[in-house]
mmCIF file of C-alpha atoms in Angstrom:
data_model
loop_
_atom_site.group_PDB
_atom_site.id
_atom_site.type_symbol
_atom_site.label_atom_id
_atom_site.label_comp_id
_atom_site.label_asym_id
_atom_site.label_seq_id
_atom_site.Cartn_x
_atom_site.Cartn_y
_atom_site.Cartn_z
ATOM 1 C CA UNK X 30 11.523 17.541 6.847
ATOM 2 C CA UNK X 31 11.919 13.836 7.733
ATOM 3 C CA UNK X 32 11.194 12.504 11.273
ATOM 4 C CA UNK X 33 14.968 11.867 11.708
ATOM 5 C CA UNK X 34 15.833 15.472 11.370
ATOM 6 C CA UNK X 35 16.790 17.287 14.472
ATOM 7 C CA UNK X 36 16.121 20.945 15.425
ATOM 8 C CA UNK X 37 19.826 21.509 15.693
ATOM 9 C CA UNK X 38 22.708 21.120 13.204
ATOM 10 C CA UNK X 39 25.003 18.219 13.837
ATOM 11 C CA UNK X 40 28.177 19.230 15.381
ATOM 12 C CA UNK X 41 31.621 18.060 14.336
ATOM 13 C CA UNK X 42 32.566 17.847 18.005
ATOM 14 C CA UNK X 43 33.693 14.129 18.540
ATOM 15 C CA UNK X 44 32.131 14.178 22.001
ATOM 16 C CA UNK X 45 28.738 15.104 20.501
ATOM 17 C CA UNK X 46 29.059 12.511 17.829
ATOM 18 C CA UNK X 47 29.798 9.876 20.423
ATOM 19 C CA UNK X 48 26.695 10.848 22.436
ATOM 20 C CA UNK X 49 24.567 10.829 19.287
ATOM 21 C CA UNK X 50 25.919 7.341 18.461
ATOM 22 C CA UNK X 51 25.236 6.162 22.051
ATOM 23 C CA UNK X 52 21.691 7.503 21.822
ATOM 24 C CA UNK X 53 21.108 5.693 18.536
ATOM 25 C CA UNK X 54 22.349 2.417 19.906
ATOM 26 C CA UNK X 55 20.372 2.732 23.250
ATOM 27 C CA UNK X 56 17.021 3.629 21.525
ATOM 28 C CA UNK X 57 17.476 0.636 19.148
ATOM 29 C CA UNK X 58 18.421 -1.600 21.923
ATOM 30 C CA UNK X 59 15.115 -0.733 23.710
ATOM 31 C CA UNK X 60 13.391 -2.357 20.843
ATOM 32 C CA UNK X 61 14.689 -5.724 21.803
ATOM 33 C CA UNK X 62 12.609 -5.472 24.966
ATOM 34 C CA UNK X 63 15.368 -5.694 27.582
ATOM 35 C CA UNK X 64 14.194 -6.426 31.171
ATOM 36 C CA UNK X 65 15.335 -5.718 34.822
ATOM 37 C CA UNK X 66 18.347 -3.712 35.642
ATOM 38 C CA UNK X 67 19.454 -3.543 31.921
ATOM 39 C CA UNK X 68 16.259 -1.684 30.969
ATOM 40 C CA UNK X 69 16.558 0.585 34.001
ATOM 41 C CA UNK X 70 20.117 1.652 33.281
ATOM 42 C CA UNK X 71 19.362 1.971 29.599
ATOM 43 C CA UNK X 72 16.428 4.311 30.299
ATOM 44 C CA UNK X 73 18.450 6.345 32.787
ATOM 45 C CA UNK X 74 21.241 6.810 30.180
ATOM 46 C CA UNK X 75 18.769 7.988 27.647
ATOM 47 C CA UNK X 76 17.198 10.351 30.064
ATOM 48 C CA UNK X 77 20.673 11.925 30.719
ATOM 49 C CA UNK X 78 21.394 12.133 27.057
ATOM 50 C CA UNK X 79 17.955 13.760 26.420
ATOM 51 C CA UNK X 80 19.010 16.811 28.348
ATOM 52 C CA UNK X 81 21.498 17.815 25.515
ATOM 53 C CA UNK X 82 19.757 19.547 22.601
ATOM 54 C CA UNK X 83 22.518 18.408 20.077
ATOM 55 C CA UNK X 84 21.958 14.776 20.882
ATOM 56 C CA UNK X 85 18.214 14.664 20.230
ATOM 57 C CA UNK X 86 18.355 13.562 16.647
ATOM 58 C CA UNK X 87 18.081 9.708 17.294
ATOM 59 C CA UNK X 88 15.500 10.256 20.079
ATOM 60 C CA UNK X 89 12.906 12.222 18.051
ATOM 61 C CA UNK X 90 12.167 9.818 15.176
ATOM 62 C CA UNK X 91 8.769 8.405 15.094
ATOM 63 C CA UNK X 92 10.170 4.999 15.915
ATOM 64 C CA UNK X 93 11.940 6.259 18.948
ATOM 65 C CA UNK X 94 9.030 8.188 20.144
ATOM 66 C CA UNK X 95 6.689 5.089 19.737
ATOM 67 C CA UNK X 96 9.105 2.859 21.503
ATOM 68 C CA UNK X 97 9.358 5.146 24.451
ATOM 69 C CA UNK X 98 5.545 5.528 24.400
ATOM 70 C CA UNK X 99 4.958 1.725 24.808
ATOM 71 C CA UNK X 100 7.563 1.469 27.564
ATOM 72 C CA UNK X 101 5.789 4.357 29.302
ATOM 73 C CA UNK X 102 2.397 2.583 29.286
ATOM 74 C CA UNK X 103 0.771 4.499 26.474
ATOM 75 C CA UNK X 104 -1.019 1.624 25.183
ATOM 76 C CA UNK X 105 -2.883 3.140 22.221
ATOM 77 C CA UNK X 106 0.383 4.250 20.418
ATOM 78 C CA UNK X 107 0.867 2.408 17.129
ATOM 79 C CA UNK X 108 3.577 -0.365 16.997
ATOM 80 C CA UNK X 109 6.851 1.263 15.959
ATOM 81 C CA UNK X 110 7.954 0.289 12.531
ATOM 82 C CA UNK X 111 11.233 0.355 10.462
ATOM 83 C CA UNK X 112 12.100 3.833 9.325
ATOM 84 C CA UNK X 113 11.331 3.776 5.685
ATOM 85 C CA UNK X 114 12.899 7.014 4.514
ATOM 86 C CA UNK X 115 15.697 6.836 2.071
ATOM 87 C CA UNK X 116 18.451 7.942 4.477
ATOM 88 C CA UNK X 117 21.244 5.790 5.739
ATOM 89 C CA UNK X 118 20.510 4.014 9.066
ATOM 90 C CA UNK X 119 23.298 5.273 11.517
ATOM 91 C CA UNK X 120 22.726 2.314 13.825
ATOM 92 C CA UNK X 121 24.131 -0.046 11.298
ATOM 93 C CA UNK X 122 27.011 2.151 10.631
ATOM 94 C CA UNK X 123 27.754 2.393 14.291
ATOM 95 C CA UNK X 124 27.563 -1.269 14.961
ATOM 96 C CA UNK X 125 29.925 -1.895 11.915
ATOM 97 C CA UNK X 126 32.397 0.800 13.302
ATOM 98 C CA UNK X 127 32.465 -0.852 16.638
ATOM 99 C CA UNK X 128 33.003 -4.330 15.043
ATOM 100 C CA UNK X 129 35.802 -3.006 12.798
ATOM 101 C CA UNK X 130 37.456 -1.369 15.762
ATOM 102 C CA UNK X 131 37.211 -4.581 17.703
ATOM 103 C CA UNK X 132 38.566 -6.678 14.822
ATOM 104 C CA UNK X 133 41.316 -4.168 14.145
ATOM 105 C CA UNK X 134 42.496 -4.151 17.851
ATOM 106 C CA UNK X 135 42.164 -7.872 17.962
ATOM 107 C CA UNK X 136 44.682 -8.187 14.878
ATOM 108 C CA UNK X 137 46.947 -5.834 16.720
ATOM 109 C CA UNK X 138 46.855 -7.959 19.813
ATOM 110 C CA UNK X 139 47.518 -11.130 17.679
ATOM 111 C CA UNK X 140 50.399 -9.527 16.088
ATOM 112 C CA UNK X 141 51.803 -8.324 19.363
ATOM 113 C CA UNK X 142 51.458 -11.714 20.982
ATOM 114 C CA UNK X 143 53.465 -13.374 18.205
ATOM 115 C CA UNK X 144 56.332 -11.016 19.073
ATOM 116 C CA UNK X 145 55.838 -11.717 22.823
ATOM 117 C CA UNK X 146 58.169 -13.969 24.516
ATOM 118 C CA UNK X 147 55.393 -15.630 26.480
ATOM 119 C CA UNK X 148 56.377 -14.310 29.831
ATOM 120 C CA UNK X 149 53.491 -11.769 30.121
ATOM 121 C CA UNK X 150 49.866 -11.579 29.273
ATOM 122 C CA UNK X 151 48.508 -9.429 26.486
ATOM 123 C CA UNK X 152 47.513 -5.979 27.906
ATOM 124 C CA UNK X 153 43.787 -5.396 28.158
ATOM 125 C CA UNK X 154 42.190 -2.925 25.782
ATOM 126 C CA UNK X 155 38.983 -2.305 27.862
ATOM 127 C CA UNK X 156 39.816 1.272 28.568
ATOM 128 C CA UNK X 157 40.988 2.150 25.078
ATOM 129 C CA UNK X 158 38.919 5.049 23.724
ATOM 130 C CA UNK X 159 37.000 4.541 20.354
ATOM 131 C CA UNK X 160 36.161 7.649 18.421
ATOM 132 C CA UNK X 161 33.932 7.670 15.373
ATOM 133 C CA UNK X 162 34.028 10.469 12.824
ATOM 134 C CA UNK X 163 30.798 11.679 11.114
ATOM 135 C CA UNK X 164 31.633 9.530 8.057
ATOM 136 C CA UNK X 165 31.933 6.379 10.138
ATOM 137 C CA UNK X 166 28.212 6.124 10.811
ATOM 138 C CA UNK X 167 26.489 8.993 8.946
ATOM 139 C CA UNK X 168 27.614 8.170 5.429
ATOM 140 C CA UNK X 169 26.480 5.546 2.885
ATOM 141 C CA UNK X 170 24.423 2.757 4.416
ATOM 142 C CA UNK X 171 26.493 -0.357 5.248
ATOM 143 C CA UNK X 172 25.380 -3.942 5.984
ATOM 144 C CA UNK X 173 25.217 -4.606 9.682
ATOM 145 C CA UNK X 174 27.923 -6.648 11.312
ATOM 146 C CA UNK X 175 26.249 -6.900 14.567
ATOM 147 C CA UNK X 176 26.652 -10.672 14.545
ATOM 148 C CA UNK X 177 30.439 -10.202 14.559
ATOM 149 C CA UNK X 178 30.255 -8.658 18.070
ATOM 150 C CA UNK X 179 30.626 -11.018 20.882
ATOM 151 C CA UNK X 180 27.786 -10.582 23.448
ATOM 152 C CA UNK X 181 28.514 -13.820 25.264
ATOM 153 C CA UNK X 182 29.869 -13.878 28.870
ATOM 154 C CA UNK X 183 33.572 -14.300 29.525
ATOM 155 C CA UNK X 184 34.776 -17.841 29.482
ATOM 156 C CA UNK X 185 36.004 -17.448 33.066
ATOM 157 C CA UNK X 186 32.896 -18.275 35.071
ATOM 158 C CA UNK X 187 32.797 -18.271 38.872
ATOM 159 C CA UNK X 188 30.516 -20.484 40.953
ATOM 160 C CA UNK X 189 28.370 -17.429 41.427
ATOM 161 C CA UNK X 190 27.939 -17.020 37.777
ATOM 162 C CA UNK X 191 26.862 -20.793 37.407
ATOM 163 C CA UNK X 192 24.294 -20.384 40.206
ATOM 164 C CA UNK X 193 22.866 -17.348 38.454
ATOM 165 C CA UNK X 194 22.667 -18.509 34.774
ATOM 166 C CA UNK X 195 19.776 -16.987 32.832
ATOM 167 C CA UNK X 196 16.534 -18.741 33.269
ATOM 168 C CA UNK X 197 17.511 -20.458 36.605
ATOM 169 C CA UNK X 198 16.843 -19.367 40.253
ATOM 170 C CA UNK X 199 19.760 -18.726 42.597
ATOM 171 C CA UNK X 200 20.759 -22.403 43.517
ATOM 172 C CA UNK X 201 22.904 -21.234 46.433
ATOM 173 C CA UNK X 202 19.745 -21.139 48.661
ATOM 174 C CA UNK X 203 16.501 -19.158 48.952
ATOM 175 C CA UNK X 204 14.506 -17.632 51.627
ATOM 176 C CA UNK X 205 10.769 -17.996 52.188
ATOM 177 C CA UNK X 206 8.468 -15.570 50.405
ATOM 178 C CA UNK X 207 11.211 -14.896 47.721
ATOM 179 C CA UNK X 208 8.617 -15.152 44.901
ATOM 180 C CA UNK X 209 6.490 -12.429 46.464
ATOM 181 C CA UNK X 210 9.538 -10.225 46.993
ATOM 182 C CA UNK X 211 10.335 -10.653 43.287
ATOM 183 C CA UNK X 212 6.874 -9.640 42.176
ATOM 184 C CA UNK X 213 7.018 -6.688 44.458
ATOM 185 C CA UNK X 214 10.377 -5.630 43.075
ATOM 186 C CA UNK X 215 9.087 -6.134 39.511
ATOM 187 C CA UNK X 216 6.077 -3.776 40.130
ATOM 188 C CA UNK X 217 8.463 -1.182 41.663
ATOM 189 C CA UNK X 218 10.758 -1.478 38.774
ATOM 190 C CA UNK X 219 7.903 -1.050 36.292
ATOM 191 C CA UNK X 220 6.807 2.149 38.063
ATOM 192 C CA UNK X 221 10.504 3.400 38.030
ATOM 193 C CA UNK X 222 10.898 2.683 34.390
ATOM 194 C CA UNK X 223 7.577 4.411 33.442
ATOM 195 C CA UNK X 224 8.706 7.455 35.353
ATOM 196 C CA UNK X 225 12.061 7.441 33.547
ATOM 197 C CA UNK X 226 10.252 7.318 30.206
ATOM 198 C CA UNK X 227 8.084 10.276 31.232
ATOM 199 C CA UNK X 228 11.121 12.233 32.336
ATOM 200 C CA UNK X 229 12.680 11.433 28.851
ATOM 201 C CA UNK X 230 9.584 12.629 27.070
ATOM 202 C CA UNK X 231 9.627 15.843 29.139
ATOM 203 C CA UNK X 232 13.286 16.712 28.218
ATOM 204 C CA UNK X 233 12.602 15.808 24.445
ATOM 205 C CA UNK X 234 9.382 17.856 24.089
ATOM 206 C CA UNK X 235 10.748 20.804 25.983
ATOM 207 C CA UNK X 236 13.927 20.966 23.873
ATOM 208 C CA UNK X 237 12.636 20.122 20.407
ATOM 209 C CA UNK X 238 9.849 21.716 18.444
ATOM 210 C CA UNK X 239 10.091 18.740 15.931
ATOM 211 C CA UNK X 240 9.316 16.402 18.889
ATOM 212 C CA UNK X 241 6.379 18.484 19.726
ATOM 213 C CA UNK X 242 5.006 18.249 16.296
ATOM 214 C CA UNK X 243 5.461 14.494 16.047
ATOM 215 C CA UNK X 244 4.058 13.928 19.584
ATOM 216 C CA UNK X 245 0.840 15.702 18.291
ATOM 217 C CA UNK X 246 0.752 13.676 14.939
ATOM 218 C CA UNK X 247 1.287 10.408 16.766
ATOM 219 C CA UNK X 248 -1.570 11.168 19.215
ATOM 220 C CA UNK X 249 0.529 10.662 22.309
ATOM 221 C CA UNK X 250 -1.767 13.127 24.204
ATOM 222 C CA UNK X 251 -4.763 10.666 23.630
ATOM 223 C CA UNK X 252 -2.667 7.862 25.018
ATOM 224 C CA UNK X 253 -1.827 9.938 28.202
ATOM 225 C CA UNK X 254 -5.432 10.767 28.615
ATOM 226 C CA UNK X 255 -6.398 7.091 28.465
ATOM 227 C CA UNK X 256 -3.637 6.084 30.746
ATOM 228 C CA UNK X 257 -4.570 8.623 33.415
ATOM 229 C CA UNK X 258 -8.308 7.724 33.006
ATOM 230 C CA UNK X 259 -7.610 4.104 33.896
ATOM 231 C CA UNK X 260 -5.364 4.747 36.818
ATOM 232 C CA UNK X 261 -7.329 7.528 38.455
ATOM 233 C CA UNK X 262 -10.700 5.764 38.186
ATOM 234 C CA UNK X 263 -9.513 3.202 40.638
ATOM 235 C CA UNK X 264 -10.641 3.259 44.261
ATOM 236 C CA UNK X 265 -7.096 3.857 45.676
ATOM 237 C CA UNK X 266 -5.277 7.116 45.484
ATOM 238 C CA UNK X 267 -2.742 6.766 42.803
ATOM 239 C CA UNK X 268 0.688 8.460 43.232
ATOM 240 C CA UNK X 269 3.860 8.774 41.233
ATOM 241 C CA UNK X 270 2.176 10.462 38.199
ATOM 242 C CA UNK X 271 3.986 13.734 38.547
ATOM 243 C CA UNK X 272 6.050 13.364 35.363
ATOM 244 C CA UNK X 273 3.145 11.952 33.333
ATOM 245 C CA UNK X 274 1.200 15.181 34.285
ATOM 246 C CA UNK X 275 4.167 17.212 33.573
ATOM 247 C CA UNK X 276 4.533 15.757 30.073
ATOM 248 C CA UNK X 277 0.788 16.532 29.563
ATOM 249 C CA UNK X 278 1.376 20.092 30.747
ATOM 250 C CA UNK X 279 4.196 20.599 28.358
ATOM 251 C CA UNK X 280 2.099 19.288 25.465
ATOM 252 C CA UNK X 281 -0.711 21.654 26.281
ATOM 253 C CA UNK X 282 1.410 24.643 26.989
ATOM 254 C CA UNK X 283 3.349 24.265 23.687
ATOM 255 C CA UNK X 284 0.700 23.146 21.246
ATOM 256 C CA UNK X 285 -2.530 25.092 20.934
ATOM 257 C CA UNK X 286 -4.336 22.372 18.969
ATOM 258 C CA UNK X 287 -3.650 20.066 21.924
ATOM 259 C CA UNK X 288 -5.162 22.373 24.378
ATOM 260 C CA UNK X 289 -8.399 22.302 22.396
ATOM 261 C CA UNK X 290 -8.176 18.560 21.903
ATOM 262 C CA UNK X 291 -7.798 17.750 25.558
ATOM 263 C CA UNK X 292 -10.604 20.066 26.537
ATOM 264 C CA UNK X 293 -12.962 18.503 23.852
ATOM 265 C CA UNK X 294 -12.099 14.899 24.843
ATOM 266 C CA UNK X 295 -12.976 15.348 28.563
ATOM 267 C CA UNK X 296 -9.873 16.912 29.979
ATOM 268 C CA UNK X 297 -11.634 18.967 32.604
ATOM 269 C CA UNK X 298 -13.432 16.121 34.395
ATOM 270 C CA UNK X 299 -10.350 13.870 34.069
ATOM 271 C CA UNK X 300 -8.080 16.406 35.713
ATOM 272 C CA UNK X 301 -10.678 17.339 38.202
ATOM 273 C CA UNK X 302 -10.623 13.633 39.309
ATOM 274 C CA UNK X 303 -6.760 13.773 39.486
ATOM 275 C CA UNK X 304 -7.090 16.794 41.717
ATOM 276 C CA UNK X 305 -9.670 15.187 43.959
ATOM 277 C CA UNK X 306 -7.630 11.952 44.304
ATOM 278 C CA UNK X 307 -4.424 13.899 45.043
ATOM 279 C CA UNK X 308 -6.111 15.906 47.813
ATOM 280 C CA UNK X 309 -8.259 12.998 49.132
ATOM 281 C CA UNK X 310 -11.486 14.948 48.658
ATOM 282 C CA UNK X 311 -14.571 13.596 50.418
ATOM 283 C CA UNK X 312 -17.952 15.111 49.384
ATOM 284 C CA UNK X 313 -20.574 16.239 51.820
ATOM 285 C CA UNK X 314 -22.992 17.797 49.470
ATOM 286 C CA UNK X 315 -23.115 18.308 45.615
ATOM 287 C CA UNK X 316 -20.776 21.322 45.687
ATOM 288 C CA UNK X 317 -19.556 21.098 49.325
ATOM 289 C CA UNK X 318 -16.245 19.206 50.195
ATOM 290 C CA UNK X 319 -16.011 17.768 53.731
ATOM 291 C CA UNK X 320 -13.241 19.537 55.710
ATOM 292 C CA UNK X 321 -11.808 17.258 58.359
ATOM 293 C CA UNK X 322 -9.596 19.343 60.764
ATOM 294 C CA UNK X 323 -8.070 16.159 62.144
ATOM 295 C CA UNK X 324 -6.858 14.819 58.869
ATOM 296 C CA UNK X 325 -3.196 14.662 58.207
ATOM 297 C CA UNK X 326 -1.677 17.456 56.063
ATOM 298 C CA UNK X 327 -1.373 16.869 52.291
ATOM 299 C CA UNK X 328 2.043 15.430 51.432
ATOM 300 C CA UNK X 329 4.626 17.206 49.264
ATOM 301 C CA UNK X 330 4.209 14.557 46.507
ATOM 302 C CA UNK X 331 0.391 14.833 46.297
ATOM 303 C CA UNK X 332 0.829 18.616 46.311
ATOM 304 C CA UNK X 333 3.151 18.476 43.366
ATOM 305 C CA UNK X 334 0.777 16.279 41.520
ATOM 306 C CA UNK X 335 -2.096 18.510 42.254
ATOM 307 C CA UNK X 336 -0.042 21.485 40.947
ATOM 308 C CA UNK X 337 0.542 19.890 37.597
ATOM 309 C CA UNK X 338 -3.103 19.090 37.310
ATOM 310 C CA UNK X 339 -4.068 22.739 38.039
ATOM 311 C CA UNK X 340 -1.524 23.987 35.424
ATOM 312 C CA UNK X 341 -3.006 21.723 32.816
ATOM 313 C CA UNK X 342 -6.608 22.867 33.729
ATOM 314 C CA UNK X 343 -5.512 26.418 33.365
ATOM 315 C CA UNK X 344 -4.079 25.742 29.901
ATOM 316 C CA UNK X 345 -7.373 24.293 28.666
ATOM 317 C CA UNK X 346 -9.847 26.694 30.361
ATOM 318 C CA UNK X 347 -8.035 29.993 30.499
ATOM 319 C CA UNK X 348 -10.529 31.813 28.258
ATOM 320 C CA UNK X 349 -13.622 30.161 29.793
ATOM 321 C CA UNK X 350 -14.444 33.164 31.835
ATOM 322 C CA UNK X 351 -15.341 35.132 28.734
ATOM 323 C CA UNK X 352 -18.060 32.707 27.737
ATOM 324 C CA UNK X 353 -21.536 31.945 29.180
ATOM 325 C CA UNK X 354 -21.349 28.175 29.950
ATOM 326 C CA UNK X 355 -24.123 25.636 29.108
ATOM 327 C CA UNK X 356 -25.910 23.953 31.859
ATOM 328 C CA UNK X 357 -23.713 20.792 31.733
ATOM 329 C CA UNK X 358 -20.461 22.845 31.701
ATOM 330 C CA UNK X 359 -21.613 25.162 34.477
ATOM 331 C CA UNK X 360 -22.274 22.091 36.636
ATOM 332 C CA UNK X 361 -18.716 20.798 35.826
ATOM 333 C CA UNK X 362 -17.163 24.224 36.668
ATOM 334 C CA UNK X 363 -18.989 24.472 39.942
ATOM 335 C CA UNK X 364 -17.819 21.136 40.763
ATOM 336 C CA UNK X 365 -14.252 22.198 40.119
ATOM 337 C CA UNK X 366 -14.629 25.513 41.959
ATOM 338 C CA UNK X 367 -15.635 23.514 45.105
ATOM 339 C CA UNK X 368 -12.371 21.510 44.723
ATOM 340 C CA UNK X 369 -10.451 24.767 44.330
ATOM 341 C CA UNK X 370 -12.135 26.047 47.537
ATOM 342 C CA UNK X 371 -10.950 22.956 49.265
ATOM 343 C CA UNK X 372 -7.326 23.802 48.049
ATOM 344 C CA UNK X 373 -7.474 27.050 49.752
ATOM 345 C CA UNK X 374 -8.788 25.618 53.025
ATOM 346 C CA UNK X 375 -6.880 22.515 53.599
ATOM 347 C CA UNK X 376 -3.531 22.162 55.555
ATOM 348 C CA UNK X 377 -0.302 21.227 53.793
ATOM 349 C CA UNK X 378 2.913 19.465 54.853
ATOM 350 C CA UNK X 379 5.205 22.290 53.730
ATOM 351 C CA UNK X 380 4.335 26.036 53.469
ATOM 352 C CA UNK X 381 6.222 26.477 50.259
ATOM 353 C CA UNK X 382 4.119 23.658 48.512
ATOM 354 C CA UNK X 383 1.089 25.224 50.138
ATOM 355 C CA UNK X 384 1.805 28.648 48.694
ATOM 356 C CA UNK X 385 2.535 27.325 45.153
ATOM 357 C CA UNK X 386 -0.653 25.265 45.012
ATOM 358 C CA UNK X 387 -2.770 28.135 46.309
ATOM 359 C CA UNK X 388 -1.277 30.358 43.626
ATOM 360 C CA UNK X 389 -2.308 27.872 40.969
ATOM 361 C CA UNK X 390 -5.686 27.511 42.567
ATOM 362 C CA UNK X 391 -6.143 31.349 42.491
ATOM 363 C CA UNK X 392 -5.142 31.427 38.755
ATOM 364 C CA UNK X 393 -7.696 28.669 38.082
ATOM 365 C CA UNK X 394 -10.416 30.534 39.854
ATOM 366 C CA UNK X 395 -9.751 33.608 37.595
ATOM 367 C CA UNK X 396 -10.340 31.331 34.542
ATOM 368 C CA UNK X 397 -13.797 30.103 35.542
ATOM 369 C CA UNK X 398 -17.004 31.884 34.675
ATOM 370 C CA UNK X 399 -18.008 34.276 37.469
ATOM 371 C CA UNK X 400 -21.521 32.713 37.521
ATOM 372 C CA UNK X 401 -19.946 29.392 38.710
ATOM 373 C CA UNK X 402 -18.095 30.828 41.732
ATOM 374 C CA UNK X 403 -21.142 31.207 43.889
ATOM 375 C CA UNK X 404 -20.233 27.787 45.412
ATOM 376 C CA UNK X 405 -17.224 29.467 47.206
ATOM 377 C CA UNK X 406 -19.589 31.459 49.535
ATOM 378 C CA UNK X 407 -22.616 29.293 49.588
ATOM 379 C CA UNK X 408 -21.066 26.655 52.045
ATOM 380 C CA UNK X 409 -23.226 26.415 55.225
ATOM 381 C CA UNK X 410 -21.956 28.664 58.095
ATOM 382 C CA UNK X 411 -20.142 27.261 61.231
ATOM 383 C CA UNK X 412 -20.058 29.107 64.467
ATOM 384 C CA UNK X 413 -16.613 30.335 63.844
ATOM 385 C CA UNK X 414 -16.973 31.084 60.100
ATOM 386 C CA UNK X 415 -16.173 34.448 58.560
ATOM 387 C CA UNK X 416 -19.423 35.758 57.153
ATOM 388 C CA UNK X 417 -20.879 38.846 55.355
ATOM 389 C CA UNK X 418 -24.580 39.267 54.757
ATOM 390 C CA UNK X 419 -25.163 35.652 55.505
ATOM 391 C CA UNK X 420 -22.601 34.324 53.072
ATOM 392 C CA UNK X 421 -19.655 32.027 54.145
ATOM 393 C CA UNK X 422 -16.426 34.085 53.544
ATOM 394 C CA UNK X 423 -13.940 31.384 54.850
ATOM 395 C CA UNK X 424 -12.586 30.662 51.399
ATOM 396 C CA UNK X 425 -12.388 34.373 50.387
ATOM 397 C CA UNK X 426 -10.678 35.032 53.715
ATOM 398 C CA UNK X 427 -8.091 32.455 53.055
ATOM 399 C CA UNK X 428 -7.554 33.632 49.580
ATOM 400 C CA UNK X 429 -7.090 37.191 50.715
ATOM 401 C CA UNK X 430 -4.601 36.002 53.441
ATOM 402 C CA UNK X 431 -2.518 34.139 50.823
ATOM 403 C CA UNK X 432 -2.529 37.234 48.533
ATOM 404 C CA UNK X 433 -1.459 39.561 51.425
ATOM 405 C CA UNK X 434 1.263 37.157 52.343
ATOM 406 C CA UNK X 435 2.577 37.074 48.795
ATOM 407 C CA UNK X 436 2.485 40.920 48.492
ATOM 408 C CA UNK X 437 4.575 41.083 51.705
ATOM 409 C CA UNK X 438 7.159 38.749 50.250
ATOM 410 C CA UNK X 439 7.427 40.844 47.112
ATOM 411 C CA UNK X 440 7.781 44.013 49.114
ATOM 412 C CA UNK X 441 10.563 42.453 51.158
ATOM 413 C CA UNK X 442 12.466 41.245 48.063
ATOM 414 C CA UNK X 443 12.097 44.826 46.537
ATOM 415 C CA UNK X 444 13.740 46.439 49.602
ATOM 416 C CA UNK X 445 16.674 44.053 49.260
#
């Protein structure tokens, strides 16, 4: 099977063919490195198209996946090359179909204008639909006539257009600090674009087993790991990585070899760091997290980010409880258990987010070796601590309260 094959048969539905054609043009246009709003709109359009399983063909080639990887900040991905399989390139066929359609309509307009008496302008064809059949762009490879298409702006240029020609600043006037504003906007745009790319990857990988295989072969997980390592090793608390983590979760959930790979390549310490930064963890002792009752509750965004990290951690450690860990691994799991204890103790901005994260934390605790869970009850006692035989039972108490509340919810739903 070539990398251009889709998991789904091509449909003869004209709407599907049009969306496939649009996806082909957009993914190729990304390789011209568009900037600004053009890039933003292009990625948003591809993200919408990627929801449709029938349209995924142009988006799951190696070239398309690598193009998206570079735009998403996965720096170790190889540079996308021209597709070298013997199949026809649908992009060239699409462009030629567009050009022929434009030329055909131009001839009709010219012919119509000759018969016109000059009293009226030629009607605009902007809204005329163009429909390609399968044979128009999926048949024998044709030479590209992209150069025939006019990409220049309209001849009718307003004063606003003259003031905003490419490569020039707005000559109508500027405010102080405009360059700083532009830099801030560029940073925000970069973050938005990377998030769009990760959303596209989530849609593609979820909907296509072929995309899952190619993502594994192209080592996209290694790039994600490197990307998260760089960003979460900084002193600040990174945010906005929900979809990056979701993409990593889908890869590890759907590909068993990637679960083993991530664990072997340091996934547990990396995701523990992600969890710590998301929860603003501050350490008091080696396995004791400082609990500040005056600290603001954890935000919904940080909570969602922590949930994704916990889900990935469970994927790569779910069988750990059946093994006796070595000394280094035991220390790593105790460190993680202390963070999980903090998850059960800290306050949250929303109760729903709190319950979801505590559920994932409980699942994660069940995956760790029993010998590493001693840190949950070895925290020094406070005057108001729950205790049993000298052991601190605050974490266990909170866990039981959560489980009791969830059981109550299940019972109430059962009665309905």
